């Protein structure tokens, strides 16, 4: 099952997830599944940008300014990243 993601939605940290920053990288613990997930420096930056922005569009625009990447490629990669986070139970997507 694929999650329908659109740019005007918001990504929020799931209530059952703890995060820990480790020198620019991060570890996420899903308390419900008791699984740990680690993110490298870039993944950590994108994760927190997504969860702290008012919409996926805002995070996308920020990333587009910071990285040299084709807009469509960034959108596809960002949506794949969000889908993985949702499937792992780390985030929830809502309409903003």
PDB file of N, CA, C and O in Angstrom, residues 39-93:
ATOM      1  N   UNK A  39      19.762   7.686  11.277  1.00  0.00           N
ATOM      2  CA  UNK A  39      19.814   8.583  10.121  1.00  0.00           C
ATOM      3  C   UNK A  39      21.201   9.201  10.064  1.00  0.00           C
ATOM      4  O   UNK A  39      21.718   9.650  11.094  1.00  0.00           O
ATOM      5  N   UNK A  40      21.776   9.258   8.852  1.00  0.00           N
ATOM      6  CA  UNK A  40      23.047   9.963   8.708  1.00  0.00           C
ATOM      7  C   UNK A  40      22.777  11.471   8.790  1.00  0.00           C
ATOM      8  O   UNK A  40      21.646  11.905   9.016  1.00  0.00           O
ATOM      9  N   UNK A  41      23.801  12.255   8.607  1.00  0.00           N
ATOM     10  CA  UNK A  41      23.685  13.707   8.767  1.00  0.00           C
ATOM     11  C   UNK A  41      22.649  14.318   7.827  1.00  0.00           C
ATOM     12  O   UNK A  41      21.825  15.138   8.238  1.00  0.00           O
ATOM     13  N   UNK A  42      22.658  13.912   6.557  1.00  0.00           N
ATOM     14  CA  UNK A  42      21.699  14.464   5.591  1.00  0.00           C
ATOM     15  C   UNK A  42      20.278  13.990   5.918  1.00  0.00           C
ATOM     16  O   UNK A  42      19.336  14.772   5.921  1.00  0.00           O
ATOM     17  N   UNK A  43      20.123  12.700   6.223  1.00  0.00           N
ATOM     18  CA  UNK A  43      18.816  12.169   6.596  1.00  0.00           C
ATOM     19  C   UNK A  43      18.261  12.853   7.829  1.00  0.00           C
ATOM     20  O   UNK A  43      17.068  13.153   7.914  1.00  0.00           O
ATOM     21  N   UNK A  44      19.128  13.125   8.784  1.00  0.00           N
ATOM     22  CA  UNK A  44      18.711  13.818  10.014  1.00  0.00           C
ATOM     23  C   UNK A  44      18.230  15.222   9.696  1.00  0.00           C
ATOM     24  O   UNK A  44      17.183  15.657  10.178  1.00  0.00           O
ATOM     25  N   UNK A  45      18.977  15.923   8.853  1.00  0.00           N
ATOM     26  CA  UNK A  45      18.587  17.283   8.482  1.00  0.00           C
ATOM     27  C   UNK A  45      17.218  17.279   7.797  1.00  0.00           C
ATOM     28  O   UNK A  45      16.348  18.090   8.122  1.00  0.00           O
ATOM     29  N   UNK A  46      17.022  16.363   6.859  1.00  0.00           N
ATOM     30  CA  UNK A  46      15.750  16.290   6.139  1.00  0.00           C
ATOM     31  C   UNK A  46      14.627  15.891   7.083  1.00  0.00           C
ATOM     32  O   UNK A  46      13.538  16.468   7.045  1.00  0.00           O
ATOM     33  N   UNK A  47      14.874  14.915   7.955  1.00  0.00           N
ATOM     34  CA  UNK A  47      13.857  14.459   8.908  1.00  0.00           C
ATOM     35  C   UNK A  47      13.363  15.619   9.777  1.00  0.00           C
ATOM     36  O   UNK A  47      12.159  15.844   9.903  1.00  0.00           O
ATOM     37  N   UNK A  48      14.290  16.346  10.379  1.00  0.00           N
ATOM     38  CA  UNK A  48      13.886  17.441  11.260  1.00  0.00           C
ATOM     39  C   UNK A  48      13.293  18.616  10.482  1.00  0.00           C
ATOM     40  O   UNK A  48      12.382  19.278  10.970  1.00  0.00           O
ATOM     41  N   UNK A  49      13.777  18.851   9.278  1.00  0.00           N
ATOM     42  CA  UNK A  49      13.189  19.899   8.446  1.00  0.00           C
ATOM     43  C   UNK A  49      11.731  19.553   8.128  1.00  0.00           C
ATOM     44  O   UNK A  49      10.845  20.405   8.221  1.00  0.00           O
ATOM     45  N   UNK A  50      11.479  18.304   7.791  1.00  0.00           N
ATOM     46  CA  UNK A  50      10.105  17.866   7.507  1.00  0.00           C
ATOM     47  C   UNK A  50       9.198  18.000   8.727  1.00  0.00           C
ATOM     48  O   UNK A  50       8.077  18.496   8.630  1.00  0.00           O
ATOM     49  N   UNK A  51       9.671  17.537   9.877  1.00  0.00           N
ATOM     50  CA  UNK A  51       8.810  17.514  11.068  1.00  0.00           C
ATOM     51  C   UNK A  51       8.666  18.886  11.727  1.00  0.00           C
ATOM     52  O   UNK A  51       7.752  19.082  12.517  1.00  0.00           O
ATOM     53  N   UNK A  52       9.535  19.821  11.403  1.00  0.00           N
ATOM     54  CA  UNK A  52       9.449  21.158  11.997  1.00  0.00           C
ATOM     55  C   UNK A  52       8.848  22.196  11.054  1.00  0.00           C
ATOM     56  O   UNK A  52       8.560  23.314  11.468  1.00  0.00           O
ATOM     57  N   UNK A  53       8.639  21.829   9.794  1.00  0.00           N
ATOM     58  CA  UNK A  53       8.059  22.762   8.822  1.00  0.00           C
ATOM     59  C   UNK A  53       6.542  22.705   8.869  1.00  0.00           C
ATOM     60  O   UNK A  53       5.962  21.709   9.292  1.00  0.00           O
ATOM     61  N   UNK A  54       5.909  23.770   8.377  1.00  0.00           N
ATOM     62  CA  UNK A  54       4.442  23.807   8.371  1.00  0.00           C
ATOM     63  C   UNK A  54       3.843  22.994   7.230  1.00  0.00           C
ATOM     64  O   UNK A  54       2.646  22.735   7.213  1.00  0.00           O
ATOM     65  N   UNK A  55       4.697  22.554   6.281  1.00  0.00           N
ATOM     66  CA  UNK A  55       4.218  21.704   5.186  1.00  0.00           C
ATOM     67  C   UNK A  55       5.413  21.040   4.504  1.00  0.00           C
ATOM     68  O   UNK A  55       6.560  21.481   4.651  1.00  0.00           O
ATOM     69  N   UNK A  56       5.113  19.999   3.753  1.00  0.00           N
ATOM     70  CA  UNK A  56       6.149  19.353   2.955  1.00  0.00           C
ATOM     71  C   UNK A  56       6.683  20.344   1.924  1.00  0.00           C
ATOM     72  O   UNK A  56       7.877  20.373   1.640  1.00  0.00           O
ATOM     73  N   UNK A  57       5.809  21.197   1.402  1.00  0.00           N
ATOM     74  CA  UNK A  57       6.214  22.220   0.422  1.00  0.00           C
ATOM     75  C   UNK A  57       7.300  23.125   0.991  1.00  0.00           C
ATOM     76  O   UNK A  57       8.289  23.409   0.311  1.00  0.00           O
ATOM     77  N   UNK A  58       7.153  23.556   2.227  1.00  0.00           N
ATOM     78  CA  UNK A  58       8.136  24.432   2.865  1.00  0.00           C
ATOM     79  C   UNK A  58       9.482  23.722   2.973  1.00  0.00           C
ATOM     80  O   UNK A  58      10.530  24.297   2.667  1.00  0.00           O
ATOM     81  N   UNK A  59       9.456  22.465   3.400  1.00  0.00           N
ATOM     82  CA  UNK A  59      10.695  21.688   3.513  1.00  0.00           C
ATOM     83  C   UNK A  59      11.318  21.491   2.128  1.00  0.00           C
ATOM     84  O   UNK A  59      12.532  21.650   1.961  1.00  0.00           O
ATOM     85  N   UNK A  60      10.486  21.170   1.150  1.00  0.00           N
ATOM     86  CA  UNK A  60      10.950  20.980  -0.233  1.00  0.00           C
ATOM     87  C   UNK A  60      11.627  22.248  -0.748  1.00  0.00           C
ATOM     88  O   UNK A  60      12.723  22.187  -1.315  1.00  0.00           O
ATOM     89  N   UNK A  61      10.999  23.393  -0.555  1.00  0.00           N
ATOM     90  CA  UNK A  61      11.567  24.663  -1.025  1.00  0.00           C
ATOM     91  C   UNK A  61      12.916  24.939  -0.378  1.00  0.00           C
ATOM     92  O   UNK A  61      13.858  25.394  -1.043  1.00  0.00           O
ATOM     93  N   UNK A  62      13.029  24.669   0.917  1.00  0.00           N
ATOM     94  CA  UNK A  62      14.284  24.877   1.636  1.00  0.00           C
ATOM     95  C   UNK A  62      15.376  23.964   1.090  1.00  0.00           C
ATOM     96  O   UNK A  62      16.500  24.403   0.836  1.00  0.00           O
ATOM     97  N   UNK A  63      15.045  22.698   0.884  1.00  0.00           N
ATOM     98  CA  UNK A  63      16.015  21.743   0.360  1.00  0.00           C
ATOM     99  C   UNK A  63      16.443  22.100  -1.061  1.00  0.00           C
ATOM    100  O   UNK A  63      17.619  21.957  -1.412  1.00  0.00           O
ATOM    101  N   UNK A  64      15.508  22.576  -1.861  1.00  0.00           N
ATOM    102  CA  UNK A  64      15.806  22.961  -3.236  1.00  0.00           C
ATOM    103  C   UNK A  64      16.809  24.114  -3.279  1.00  0.00           C
ATOM    104  O   UNK A  64      17.682  24.163  -4.149  1.00  0.00           O
ATOM    105  N   UNK A  65      16.722  25.021  -2.317  1.00  0.00           N
ATOM    106  CA  UNK A  65      17.659  26.144  -2.237  1.00  0.00           C
ATOM    107  C   UNK A  65      19.039  25.696  -1.754  1.00  0.00           C
ATOM    108  O   UNK A  65      20.050  26.264  -2.149  1.00  0.00           O
ATOM    109  N   UNK A  66      19.073  24.690  -0.874  1.00  0.00           N
ATOM    110  CA  UNK A  66      20.327  24.276  -0.241  1.00  0.00           C
ATOM    111  C   UNK A  66      21.139  23.268  -1.054  1.00  0.00           C
ATOM    112  O   UNK A  66      22.352  23.193  -0.900  1.00  0.00           O
ATOM    113  N   UNK A  67      20.471  22.458  -1.870  1.00  0.00           N
ATOM    114  CA  UNK A  67      21.166  21.400  -2.592  1.00  0.00           C
ATOM    115  C   UNK A  67      21.014  21.586  -4.099  1.00  0.00           C
ATOM    116  O   UNK A  67      19.963  22.007  -4.565  1.00  0.00           O
ATOM    117  N   UNK A  68      22.056  21.227  -4.812  1.00  0.00           N
ATOM    118  CA  UNK A  68      21.991  21.261  -6.273  1.00  0.00           C
ATOM    119  C   UNK A  68      21.376  19.954  -6.738  1.00  0.00           C
ATOM    120  O   UNK A  68      22.045  18.916  -6.795  1.00  0.00           O
ATOM    121  N   UNK A  69      20.087  20.012  -7.040  1.00  0.00           N
ATOM    122  CA  UNK A  69      19.351  18.824  -7.444  1.00  0.00           C
ATOM    123  C   UNK A  69      18.208  19.257  -8.357  1.00  0.00           C
ATOM    124  O   UNK A  69      17.686  20.374  -8.218  1.00  0.00           O
ATOM    125  N   UNK A  70      17.870  18.393  -9.288  1.00  0.00           N
ATOM    126  CA  UNK A  70      16.730  18.685 -10.157  1.00  0.00           C
ATOM    127  C   UNK A  70      15.452  18.671  -9.313  1.00  0.00           C
ATOM    128  O   UNK A  70      15.272  17.773  -8.480  1.00  0.00           O
ATOM    129  N   UNK A  71      14.569  19.631  -9.504  1.00  0.00           N
ATOM    130  CA  UNK A  71      13.347  19.714  -8.694  1.00  0.00           C
ATOM    131  C   UNK A  71      12.527  18.425  -8.673  1.00  0.00           C
ATOM    132  O   UNK A  71      12.079  17.997  -7.602  1.00  0.00           O
ATOM    133  N   UNK A  72      12.342  17.788  -9.819  1.00  0.00           N
ATOM    134  CA  UNK A  72      11.534  16.558  -9.852  1.00  0.00           C
ATOM    135  C   UNK A  72      12.230  15.420  -9.117  1.00  0.00           C
ATOM    136  O   UNK A  72      11.592  14.623  -8.437  1.00  0.00           O
ATOM    137  N   UNK A  73      13.547  15.344  -9.242  1.00  0.00           N
ATOM    138  CA  UNK A  73      14.319  14.306  -8.527  1.00  0.00           C
ATOM    139  C   UNK A  73      14.191  14.495  -7.022  1.00  0.00           C
ATOM    140  O   UNK A  73      14.000  13.534  -6.269  1.00  0.00           O
ATOM    141  N   UNK A  74      14.307  15.740  -6.560  1.00  0.00           N
ATOM    142  CA  UNK A  74      14.155  16.028  -5.138  1.00  0.00           C
ATOM    143  C   UNK A  74      12.768  15.619  -4.658  1.00  0.00           C
ATOM    144  O   UNK A  74      12.628  14.985  -3.616  1.00  0.00           O
ATOM    145  N   UNK A  75      11.756  15.957  -5.416  1.00  0.00           N
ATOM    146  CA  UNK A  75      10.382  15.621  -5.030  1.00  0.00           C
ATOM    147  C   UNK A  75      10.209  14.110  -4.909  1.00  0.00           C
ATOM    148  O   UNK A  75       9.671  13.619  -3.918  1.00  0.00           O
ATOM    149  N   UNK A  76      10.690  13.367  -5.897  1.00  0.00           N
ATOM    150  CA  UNK A  76      10.576  11.909  -5.865  1.00  0.00           C
ATOM    151  C   UNK A  76      11.324  11.313  -4.676  1.00  0.00           C
ATOM    152  O   UNK A  76      10.795  10.456  -3.963  1.00  0.00           O
ATOM    153  N   UNK A  77      12.555  11.765  -4.457  1.00  0.00           N
ATOM    154  CA  UNK A  77      13.355  11.252  -3.341  1.00  0.00           C
ATOM    155  C   UNK A  77      12.734  11.611  -1.997  1.00  0.00           C
ATOM    156  O   UNK A  77      12.727  10.798  -1.067  1.00  0.00           O
ATOM    157  N   UNK A  78      12.222  12.823  -1.888  1.00  0.00           N
ATOM    158  CA  UNK A  78      11.594  13.266  -0.647  1.00  0.00           C
ATOM    159  C   UNK A  78      10.349  12.439  -0.346  1.00  0.00           C
ATOM    160  O   UNK A  78      10.154  11.986   0.787  1.00  0.00           O
ATOM    161  N   UNK A  79       9.534  12.196  -1.348  1.00  0.00           N
ATOM    162  CA  UNK A  79       8.323  11.393  -1.158  1.00  0.00           C
ATOM    163  C   UNK A  79       8.673   9.952  -0.776  1.00  0.00           C
ATOM    164  O   UNK A  79       8.016   9.356   0.081  1.00  0.00           O
ATOM    165  N   UNK A  80       9.709   9.378  -1.378  1.00  0.00           N
ATOM    166  CA  UNK A  80      10.143   8.022  -1.009  1.00  0.00           C
ATOM    167  C   UNK A  80      10.612   7.984   0.445  1.00  0.00           C
ATOM    168  O   UNK A  80      10.322   7.039   1.176  1.00  0.00           O
ATOM    169  N   UNK A  81      11.347   9.005   0.857  1.00  0.00           N
ATOM    170  CA  UNK A  81      11.835   9.103   2.228  1.00  0.00           C
ATOM    171  C   UNK A  81      10.652   9.176   3.198  1.00  0.00           C
ATOM    172  O   UNK A  81      10.622   8.473   4.208  1.00  0.00           O
ATOM    173  N   UNK A  82       9.681  10.009   2.887  1.00  0.00           N
ATOM    174  CA  UNK A  82       8.496  10.155   3.742  1.00  0.00           C
ATOM    175  C   UNK A  82       7.739   8.829   3.814  1.00  0.00           C
ATOM    176  O   UNK A  82       7.299   8.418   4.899  1.00  0.00           O
ATOM    177  N   UNK A  83       7.583   8.140   2.694  1.00  0.00           N
ATOM    178  CA  UNK A  83       6.886   6.846   2.688  1.00  0.00           C
ATOM    179  C   UNK A  83       7.575   5.851   3.612  1.00  0.00           C
ATOM    180  O   UNK A  83       6.909   5.116   4.340  1.00  0.00           O
ATOM    181  N   UNK A  84       8.893   5.824   3.599  1.00  0.00           N
ATOM    182  CA  UNK A  84       9.641   4.924   4.483  1.00  0.00           C
ATOM    183  C   UNK A  84       9.404   5.287   5.949  1.00  0.00           C
ATOM    184  O   UNK A  84       9.241   4.407   6.795  1.00  0.00           O
ATOM    185  N   UNK A  85       9.391   6.575   6.241  1.00  0.00           N
ATOM    186  CA  UNK A  85       9.142   7.019   7.613  1.00  0.00           C
ATOM    187  C   UNK A  85       7.746   6.626   8.088  1.00  0.00           C
ATOM    188  O   UNK A  85       7.567   6.185   9.218  1.00  0.00           O
ATOM    189  N   UNK A  86       6.762   6.782   7.208  1.00  0.00           N
ATOM    190  CA  UNK A  86       5.378   6.421   7.539  1.00  0.00           C
ATOM    191  C   UNK A  86       5.281   4.916   7.779  1.00  0.00           C
ATOM    192  O   UNK A  86       4.692   4.471   8.774  1.00  0.00           O
ATOM    193  N   UNK A  87       5.850   4.115   6.888  1.00  0.00           N
ATOM    194  CA  UNK A  87       5.789   2.652   7.024  1.00  0.00           C
ATOM    195  C   UNK A  87       6.460   2.173   8.304  1.00  0.00           C
ATOM    196  O   UNK A  87       6.054   1.176   8.888  1.00  0.00           O
ATOM    197  N   UNK A  88       7.487   2.881   8.745  1.00  0.00           N
ATOM    198  CA  UNK A  88       8.190   2.513   9.989  1.00  0.00           C
ATOM    199  C   UNK A  88       7.463   3.035  11.224  1.00  0.00           C
ATOM    200  O   UNK A  88       7.877   2.762  12.347  1.00  0.00           O
ATOM    201  N   UNK A  89       6.386   3.789  11.026  1.00  0.00           N
ATOM    202  CA  UNK A  89       5.616   4.324  12.145  1.00  0.00           C
ATOM    203  C   UNK A  89       6.284   5.490  12.849  1.00  0.00           C
ATOM    204  O   UNK A  89       5.961   5.803  13.990  1.00  0.00           O
ATOM    205  N   UNK A  90       7.211   6.157  12.164  1.00  0.00           N
ATOM    206  CA  UNK A  90       7.949   7.257  12.774  1.00  0.00           C
ATOM    207  C   UNK A  90       7.261   8.597  12.633  1.00  0.00           C
ATOM    208  O   UNK A  90       7.470   9.493  13.457  1.00  0.00           O
ATOM    209  N   UNK A  91       6.489   8.749  11.579  1.00  0.00           N
ATOM    210  CA  UNK A  91       5.782  10.015  11.335  1.00  0.00           C
ATOM    211  C   UNK A  91       4.351   9.759  10.890  1.00  0.00           C
ATOM    212  O   UNK A  91       4.002   8.652  10.469  1.00  0.00           O
ATOM    213  N   UNK A  92       3.568  10.819  10.965  1.00  0.00           N
ATOM    214  CA  UNK A  92       2.198  10.809  10.462  1.00  0.00           C
ATOM    215  C   UNK A  92       2.050  11.973   9.513  1.00  0.00           C
ATOM    216  O   UNK A  92       2.692  13.015   9.685  1.00  0.00           O
ATOM    217  N   UNK A  93       1.218  11.796   8.504  1.00  0.00           N
ATOM    218  CA  UNK A  93       0.985  12.854   7.533  1.00  0.00           C
ATOM    219  C   UNK A  93      -0.453  13.365   7.731  1.00  0.00           C
ATOM    220  O   UNK A  93      -1.378  12.579   7.831  1.00  0.00           O
TER     221      UNK A  93
END
